[in-house]
Amino acid sequence: MKSRIALSLLFLAATTAFAQSGAQKSFDQLKSLSGNWEGKDDQGKALSVSFRDTAGGSALMSEIHGTGPEHMISMFHLDGPDRLLLTHYCGVGNQPRMVATTSPDGKTITFNFLDATNLATPDAGHMQRVVITILDPNHHTEEWTFQDHDKQMKKLFDLKRTELAQK
């Protein structure tokens, strides 16, 4: 009997050790975006986005190549096993941090404002929310919400993997 209990506990511990957290799954899903993307925003303006692993695979960098305030960098990384964060280096000069939640199907990862550095006042303009929806391996959307006092402005990017970067 004792050996059965010990074996069951060992199996349970091994299963738990190999189980991947939801945050890790979401991070891996984001890492699948590595490469170059082109598309348009909701006003038909062309832009490109690149994703690449960095820091030994512990971070993912997204760079939006646009003109003016649309040229920005975001870094995705885990904060412990159960929390996925995004730090956005914004064109307005602040750095909001956002924490992820993931849809049940794993295709939509929503980042909501947590805190920020270099934010003059709590209601000063900053990125408030980012929603990344992975439609298929070569197509995703990004919805960016900027909040300035009580006013919200949204931008939607519809992006397709460039042919050179297709997996």
Coordinates of C-alpha atoms in Angstrom, one line a residue:
M1 CA 0.0 0.0 0.0
K2 CA 2.8 2.4 1.0
S3 CA 4.6 1.8 -2.3
R4 CA 1.4 2.5 -4.3
I5 CA 0.9 5.8 -2.5
A6 CA 4.6 6.7 -3.0
L7 CA 4.3 5.8 -6.7
S8 CA 1.2 7.9 -7.0
L9 CA 2.8 10.9 -5.4
L10 CA 5.9 10.5 -7.5
F11 CA 3.7 10.4 -10.7
L12 CA 1.8 13.4 -9.5
A13 CA 5.0 15.4 -8.8
A14 CA 6.4 14.4 -12.2
T15 CA 3.2 15.4 -14.0
T16 CA 3.2 18.8 -12.2
A17 CA 6.8 19.4 -13.0
F18 CA 6.2 18.9 -16.7
A19 CA 3.0 20.8 -16.9
Q20 CA 3.4 24.2 -18.6
S21 CA 1.8 27.2 -17.0
G22 CA -0.7 29.3 -18.9
A23 CA 1.7 32.2 -18.9
Q24 CA 4.5 30.0 -20.4
K25 CA 2.0 28.7 -23.1
S26 CA 1.1 32.3 -24.0
F27 CA 4.7 33.3 -24.1
D28 CA 5.5 30.4 -26.4
Q29 CA 2.5 31.4 -28.6
L30 CA 3.9 34.9 -28.8
K31 CA 7.4 33.5 -29.7
S32 CA 5.8 31.8 -32.7
L33 CA 5.4 35.3 -34.1
S34 CA 9.2 35.6 -34.5
G35 CA 10.0 37.1 -37.9
N36 CA 8.8 40.0 -40.0
W37 CA 5.3 41.1 -40.6
E38 CA 3.6 43.7 -42.9
G39 CA 0.2 45.1 -42.9
K40 CA -2.0 48.2 -42.4
D41 CA -3.6 50.0 -39.6
D42 CA -7.3 50.6 -39.4
Q43 CA -6.8 53.8 -41.5
G44 CA -5.1 52.0 -44.3
K45 CA -1.6 53.2 -43.4
A46 CA 1.2 50.7 -44.1
L47 CA 3.5 49.5 -41.3
S48 CA 5.7 46.6 -40.5
V49 CA 6.4 44.8 -37.3
S50 CA 9.3 42.5 -36.4
F51 CA 9.5 40.0 -33.5
R52 CA 12.7 38.3 -32.3
D53 CA 13.9 36.3 -29.3
T54 CA 16.5 37.9 -27.2
A55 CA 18.3 37.4 -23.8
G56 CA 18.7 33.7 -24.3
G57 CA 15.1 33.2 -25.2
S58 CA 13.8 34.8 -22.0
A59 CA 12.4 37.8 -23.7
L60 CA 10.7 38.6 -27.0
M61 CA 11.2 42.0 -28.6
S62 CA 8.5 43.5 -30.9
E63 CA 9.4 46.5 -33.0
I64 CA 6.8 48.5 -34.8
H65 CA 8.3 50.2 -37.8
G66 CA 6.2 53.1 -38.5
T67 CA 6.5 56.8 -38.8
G68 CA 6.2 59.2 -35.9
P69 CA 4.7 57.8 -32.7
E70 CA 4.0 54.4 -34.3
H71 CA 7.8 53.5 -34.1
M72 CA 8.0 51.7 -30.8
I73 CA 9.5 48.7 -29.0
S74 CA 7.7 46.3 -26.7
M75 CA 9.4 43.5 -24.6
F76 CA 7.5 40.4 -23.5
H77 CA 8.8 38.2 -20.7
L78 CA 7.7 36.0 -17.9
D79 CA 7.6 37.2 -14.3
G80 CA 7.8 33.9 -12.5
P81 CA 6.0 30.8 -13.8
D82 CA 2.5 32.3 -13.7
R83 CA 2.7 35.9 -15.0
L84 CA 3.4 37.2 -18.5
L85 CA 4.3 40.9 -18.8
L86 CA 4.7 43.4 -21.6
T87 CA 6.8 46.5 -21.2
H88 CA 6.1 49.0 -23.9
Y89 CA 8.7 51.7 -24.8
C90 CA 6.3 54.3 -26.1
G91 CA 6.8 57.2 -28.5
V92 CA 5.4 59.6 -25.8
G93 CA 8.4 58.7 -23.6
N94 CA 6.9 56.5 -20.9
Q95 CA 7.1 52.8 -20.3
P96 CA 3.8 51.1 -19.3
R97 CA 3.9 47.6 -18.0
M98 CA 0.9 45.4 -18.8
V99 CA 0.0 41.9 -17.5
A100 CA -1.5 39.2 -19.8
T101 CA -4.6 37.2 -19.7
T102 CA -5.3 34.6 -22.4
S103 CA -8.6 33.5 -24.0
P104 CA -9.6 29.9 -23.4
D105 CA -8.6 28.9 -27.0
G106 CA -5.1 30.5 -26.5
K107 CA -5.4 32.6 -29.6
T108 CA -6.0 36.0 -28.0
I109 CA -3.6 37.4 -25.5
T110 CA -4.8 40.6 -23.8
F111 CA -2.4 42.8 -21.9
N112 CA -3.9 45.3 -19.4
F113 CA -2.1 48.2 -17.7
L114 CA -0.3 47.4 -14.5
D115 CA 1.9 50.4 -13.9
A116 CA 4.4 52.6 -15.7
T117 CA 7.8 54.3 -15.4
N118 CA 8.3 57.9 -16.4
L119 CA 4.5 58.6 -16.3
A120 CA 4.0 62.3 -15.2
T121 CA 0.6 61.7 -13.6
P122 CA -1.6 58.6 -13.5
D123 CA -3.9 60.0 -16.1
A124 CA -1.2 61.3 -18.5
G125 CA -1.2 59.7 -21.9
H126 CA 0.0 56.1 -22.0
M127 CA -0.7 52.7 -23.6
Q128 CA -3.5 51.1 -21.6
R129 CA -4.2 47.8 -23.3
V130 CA -2.9 45.6 -26.1
V131 CA -4.8 42.7 -27.6
I132 CA -2.9 40.3 -29.9
T133 CA -5.0 37.8 -31.7
I134 CA -3.2 35.0 -33.6
L135 CA -5.5 34.0 -36.5
D136 CA -3.1 31.5 -38.0
P137 CA 0.7 31.0 -38.2
N138 CA 1.0 33.7 -40.9
H139 CA -1.7 36.2 -39.8
H140 CA -2.4 38.1 -36.6
T141 CA -3.9 41.4 -35.4
E142 CA -2.8 43.8 -32.7
E143 CA -5.2 46.3 -31.1
W144 CA -3.5 49.1 -29.2
T145 CA -5.4 51.3 -26.8
F146 CA -3.9 54.6 -25.7
Q147 CA -5.5 56.4 -22.8
D148 CA -5.0 60.2 -22.2
H149 CA -7.1 61.4 -19.2
D150 CA -10.6 60.2 -19.9
K151 CA -10.1 59.8 -23.7
Q152 CA -9.2 56.5 -25.3
M153 CA -7.8 56.1 -28.8
K154 CA -7.5 52.7 -30.5
K155 CA -5.4 51.5 -33.4
L156 CA -5.8 48.1 -35.0
F157 CA -3.0 46.5 -37.0
D158 CA -3.8 43.7 -39.4
L159 CA -0.5 41.9 -40.1
K160 CA 0.7 39.1 -42.4
R161 CA 4.0 37.3 -42.2
T162 CA 6.3 38.4 -45.0
E163 CA 7.2 35.7 -47.5
L164 CA 10.9 35.7 -46.6
A165 CA 10.0 35.0 -43.0
Q166 CA 7.3 32.4 -43.5
K167 CA 8.0 29.2 -41.6

